[in-house]
XYZ file of C-alpha atoms in Angstrom:
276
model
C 52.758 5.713 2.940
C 49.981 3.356 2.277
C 51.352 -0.629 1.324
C 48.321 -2.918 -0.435
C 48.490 -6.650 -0.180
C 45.245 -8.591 -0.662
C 46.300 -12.186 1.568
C 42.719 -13.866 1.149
C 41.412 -13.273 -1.979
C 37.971 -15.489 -1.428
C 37.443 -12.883 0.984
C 38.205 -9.879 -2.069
C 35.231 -11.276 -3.575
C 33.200 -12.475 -0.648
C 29.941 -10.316 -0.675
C 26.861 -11.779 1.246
C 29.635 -13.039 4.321
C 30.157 -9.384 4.696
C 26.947 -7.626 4.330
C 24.787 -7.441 7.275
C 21.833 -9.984 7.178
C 23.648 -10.695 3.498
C 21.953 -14.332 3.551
C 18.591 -12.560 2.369
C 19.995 -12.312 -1.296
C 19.077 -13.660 -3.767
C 16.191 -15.343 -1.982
C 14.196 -11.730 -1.266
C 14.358 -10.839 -5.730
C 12.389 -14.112 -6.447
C 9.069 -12.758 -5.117
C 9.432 -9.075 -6.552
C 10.286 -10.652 -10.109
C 7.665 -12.925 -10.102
C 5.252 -10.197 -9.563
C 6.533 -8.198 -12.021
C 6.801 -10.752 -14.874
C 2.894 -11.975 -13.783
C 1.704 -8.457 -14.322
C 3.355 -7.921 -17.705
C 2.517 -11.206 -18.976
C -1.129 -10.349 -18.033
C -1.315 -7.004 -19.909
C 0.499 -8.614 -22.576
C 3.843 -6.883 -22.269
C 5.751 -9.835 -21.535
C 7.412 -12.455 -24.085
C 8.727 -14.934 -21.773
C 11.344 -18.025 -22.925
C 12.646 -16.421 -26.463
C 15.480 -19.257 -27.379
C 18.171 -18.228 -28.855
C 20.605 -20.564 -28.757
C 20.145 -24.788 -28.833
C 21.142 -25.651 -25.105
C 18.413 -25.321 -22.105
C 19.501 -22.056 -20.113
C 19.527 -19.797 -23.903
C 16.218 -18.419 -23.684
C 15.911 -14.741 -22.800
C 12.703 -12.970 -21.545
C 11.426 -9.789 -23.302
C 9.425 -6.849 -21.457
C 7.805 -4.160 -23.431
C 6.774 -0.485 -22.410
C 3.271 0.765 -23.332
C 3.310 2.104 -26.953
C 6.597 1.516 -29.560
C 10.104 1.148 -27.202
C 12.057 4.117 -28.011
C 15.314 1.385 -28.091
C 16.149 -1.592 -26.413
C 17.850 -2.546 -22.950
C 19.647 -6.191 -21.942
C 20.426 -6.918 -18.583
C 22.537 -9.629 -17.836
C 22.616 -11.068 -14.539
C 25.586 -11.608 -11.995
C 26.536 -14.371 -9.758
C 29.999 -15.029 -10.629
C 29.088 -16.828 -13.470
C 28.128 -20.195 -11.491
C 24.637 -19.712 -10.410
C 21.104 -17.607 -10.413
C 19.270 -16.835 -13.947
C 16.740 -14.567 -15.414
C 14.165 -15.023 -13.097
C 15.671 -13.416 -9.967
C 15.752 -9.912 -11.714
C 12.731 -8.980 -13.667
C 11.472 -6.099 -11.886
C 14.660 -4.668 -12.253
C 13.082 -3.664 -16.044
C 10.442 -1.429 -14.348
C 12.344 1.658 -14.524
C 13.530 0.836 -18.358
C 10.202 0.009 -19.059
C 8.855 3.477 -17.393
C 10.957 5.246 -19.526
C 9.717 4.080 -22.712
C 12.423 1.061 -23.479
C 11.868 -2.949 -23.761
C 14.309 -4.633 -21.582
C 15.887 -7.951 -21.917
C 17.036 -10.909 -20.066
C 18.469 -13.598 -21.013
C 20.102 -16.822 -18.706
C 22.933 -18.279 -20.189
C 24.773 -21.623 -19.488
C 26.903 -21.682 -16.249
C 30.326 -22.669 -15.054
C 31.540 -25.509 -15.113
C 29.475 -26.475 -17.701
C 30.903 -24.624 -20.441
C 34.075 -21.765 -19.608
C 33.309 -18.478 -19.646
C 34.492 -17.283 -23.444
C 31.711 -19.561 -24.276
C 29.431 -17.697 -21.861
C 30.543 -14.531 -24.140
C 29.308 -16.186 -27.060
C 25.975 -16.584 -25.909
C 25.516 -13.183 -24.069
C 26.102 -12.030 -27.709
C 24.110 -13.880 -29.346
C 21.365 -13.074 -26.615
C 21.696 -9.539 -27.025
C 21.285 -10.421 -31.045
C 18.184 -11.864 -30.786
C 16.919 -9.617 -28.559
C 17.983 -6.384 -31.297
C 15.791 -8.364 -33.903
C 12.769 -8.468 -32.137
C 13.427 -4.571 -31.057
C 14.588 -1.161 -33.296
C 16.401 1.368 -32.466
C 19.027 2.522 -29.985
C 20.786 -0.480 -27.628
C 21.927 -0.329 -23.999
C 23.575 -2.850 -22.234
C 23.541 -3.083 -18.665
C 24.840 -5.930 -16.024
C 25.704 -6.832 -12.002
C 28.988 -8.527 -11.221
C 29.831 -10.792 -13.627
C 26.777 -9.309 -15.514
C 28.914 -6.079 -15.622
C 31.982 -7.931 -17.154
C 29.687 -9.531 -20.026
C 28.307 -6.132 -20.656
C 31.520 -4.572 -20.667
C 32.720 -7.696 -23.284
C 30.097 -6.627 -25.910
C 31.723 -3.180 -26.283
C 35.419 -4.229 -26.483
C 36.748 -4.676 -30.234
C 37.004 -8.550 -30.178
C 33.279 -8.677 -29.080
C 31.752 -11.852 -30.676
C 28.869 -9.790 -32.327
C 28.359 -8.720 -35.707
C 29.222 -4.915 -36.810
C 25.516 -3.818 -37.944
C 24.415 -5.210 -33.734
C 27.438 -3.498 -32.090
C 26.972 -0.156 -34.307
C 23.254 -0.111 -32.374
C 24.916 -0.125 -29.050
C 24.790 3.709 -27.628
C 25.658 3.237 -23.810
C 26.811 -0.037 -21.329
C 26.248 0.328 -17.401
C 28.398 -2.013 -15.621
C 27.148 -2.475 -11.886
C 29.681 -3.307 -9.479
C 31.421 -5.610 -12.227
C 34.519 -7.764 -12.922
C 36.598 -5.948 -15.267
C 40.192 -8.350 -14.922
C 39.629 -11.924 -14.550
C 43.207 -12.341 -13.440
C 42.240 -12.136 -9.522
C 39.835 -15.374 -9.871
C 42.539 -17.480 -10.849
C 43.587 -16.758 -7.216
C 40.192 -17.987 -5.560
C 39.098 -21.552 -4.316
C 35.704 -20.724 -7.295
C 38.281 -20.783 -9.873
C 37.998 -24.869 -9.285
C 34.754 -25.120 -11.330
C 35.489 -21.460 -13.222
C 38.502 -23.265 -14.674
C 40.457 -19.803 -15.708
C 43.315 -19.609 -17.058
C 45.829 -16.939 -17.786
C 44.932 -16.993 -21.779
C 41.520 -17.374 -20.928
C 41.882 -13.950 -18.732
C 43.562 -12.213 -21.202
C 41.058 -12.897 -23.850
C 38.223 -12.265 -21.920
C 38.675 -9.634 -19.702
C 37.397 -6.199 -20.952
C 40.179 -4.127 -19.156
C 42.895 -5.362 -20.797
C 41.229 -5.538 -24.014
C 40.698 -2.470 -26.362
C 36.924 -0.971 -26.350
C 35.239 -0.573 -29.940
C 34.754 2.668 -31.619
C 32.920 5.148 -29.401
C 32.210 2.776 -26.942
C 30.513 4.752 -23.805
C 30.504 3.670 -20.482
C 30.110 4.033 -16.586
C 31.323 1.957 -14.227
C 29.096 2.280 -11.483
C 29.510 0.642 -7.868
C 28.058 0.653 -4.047
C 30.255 2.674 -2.236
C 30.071 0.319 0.779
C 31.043 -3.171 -1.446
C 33.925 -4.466 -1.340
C 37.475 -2.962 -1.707
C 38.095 -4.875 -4.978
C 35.400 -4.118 -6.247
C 35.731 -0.441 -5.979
C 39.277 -1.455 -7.642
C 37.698 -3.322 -10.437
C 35.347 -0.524 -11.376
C 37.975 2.361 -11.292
C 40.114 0.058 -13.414
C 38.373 -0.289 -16.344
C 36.788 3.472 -16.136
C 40.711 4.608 -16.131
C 41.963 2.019 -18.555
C 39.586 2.610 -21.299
C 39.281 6.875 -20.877
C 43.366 5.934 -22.533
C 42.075 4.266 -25.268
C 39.520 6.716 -26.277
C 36.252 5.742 -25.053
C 34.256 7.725 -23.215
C 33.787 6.908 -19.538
C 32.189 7.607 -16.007
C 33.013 6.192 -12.861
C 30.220 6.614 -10.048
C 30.697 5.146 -6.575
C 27.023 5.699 -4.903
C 26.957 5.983 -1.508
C 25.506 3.751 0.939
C 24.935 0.994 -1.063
C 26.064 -2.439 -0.951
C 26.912 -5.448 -3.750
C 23.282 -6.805 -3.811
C 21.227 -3.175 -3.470
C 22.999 -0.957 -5.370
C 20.780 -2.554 -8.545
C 17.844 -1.214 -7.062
C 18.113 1.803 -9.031
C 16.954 0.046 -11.805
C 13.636 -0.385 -10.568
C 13.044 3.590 -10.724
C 12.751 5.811 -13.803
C 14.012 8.674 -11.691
C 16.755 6.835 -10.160
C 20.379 8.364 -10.907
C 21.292 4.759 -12.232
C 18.072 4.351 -14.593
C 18.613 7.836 -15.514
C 22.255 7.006 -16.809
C 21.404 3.896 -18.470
C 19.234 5.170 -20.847
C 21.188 8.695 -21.645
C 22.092 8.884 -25.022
């Protein structure tokens, strides 16, 4: 018989102090994603700094395949909802963008400047703007706390308006944060500023999906334990209430690589993302 405790739970959600050489991220995306959004821009596939909100950090970039996108990809970016923004993850479009689709990415305004139901709000109305400029089918992807504003768009109290969320055909969550209730627990939760009716609001496992919501929950099987718990949790929570899921845990990949995946149109993860 196996007893679970978690004792330390800044440790639970401590990724770069336990990946080897783990100090490299995010430094070693800014260089790739600068390429990438120089290139694009050049050939006139880029539409960099779309507002679409009134404060500073609402603007979203937009990346466009050669020829009409099929449908439409957002990406929302992790970091525990404190730090990093767009600008670290463009090249993750290239694989979208191979396969035909425009990808977004938007920033949004961080912790502790607003809480993190308002950081819903604009995710939505990111993803909003981004389905105007863009027909057809919607995907919505995210890392970490990326993956838990994904997941938020596709739950039935999902701050976006019916005709946006009837577009939405899949959500990837990488490695994300399904129950908010473990951050109240962690010294972050000082400028986070959850509280227990904050978690229950906003966290998508313990909130109902929408109709036909599809989803995998997808996670490096070397990351932490939690998050391996977080990303069976809402994958088994939400197959009860009718949506259709898919838990993958790929192997030998950490919190900060297993994204890397999006960067290839033949990549398992790219591959899933844009399944309809």
């Amino acid at each position: 018989m196996l007893e679970h405790r978690i004792s330390d739970w800044d440790d639970a959600y401590s990724n770069g102090a336990n990946i080897a050489r783990g100090d490299r991220w995010p430094a070693s995306w800014v260089e790739p994603a600068e390429t990438f959004r120089t290139t694009l821009a050049a050939a006139g596939r880029a539409k960099l700094d779309i507002a679409y909100g009134d404060r500073p950090r609402n603007r979203l970039d937009l990346f466009l395949p050669e020829g009409t996108p099929k449908g439409l990809v957002v990406f929302v970016h992790g970091g525990f909802w404190l730090q990093l923004d767009k600008s670290f993850w463009s090249h993750l479009a290239a694989g979208s963008i191979e396969g035909g689709y425009a990808v977004a990415m938007p920033s949004y305004t961080l912790c502790p400047e607003v809480r993190i139901a308002e950081i819903v709000k604009e995710i939505a109305a990111a993803v909003t703007e981004a389905a105007r400029h863009v027909e057809g089918p919607l995907m919505l992807t995210g890392h970490s706390a990326g993956g838990h504003l994904a997941s938020r768009m596709v739950t039935a109290t999902a701050p976006l308006a019916p005709e946006v969320q009837g577009r939405i055909r899949n959500v990837v969550s990488i490695s994300g944060v399904h129950d908010l209730r473990p951050m109240l627990s962690t010294a972050m939760n000082a400028r986070l500023a959850i509280d227990e009716a904050e978690a229950l609001a906003e966290s998508p496992a313990l909130l109902r999906p929408m109709r036909n919501a599809r989803i995998t929950c997808w996670v490096g099987g070397n990351e932490r334990s939690e998050f391996l718990r977080q990303n069976a949790l809402l994958a088994n929570i939400w197959t009860g209430l009718g949506a259709t899921t898919v838990e993958v845990v790929e192997p030998d990949r950490h919190h900060f690589n297993v994204i890397d995946g999006l960067a290839d149109a033949q990549h398992p993860l790219t591959r899933q993302l844009l399944s309809i």
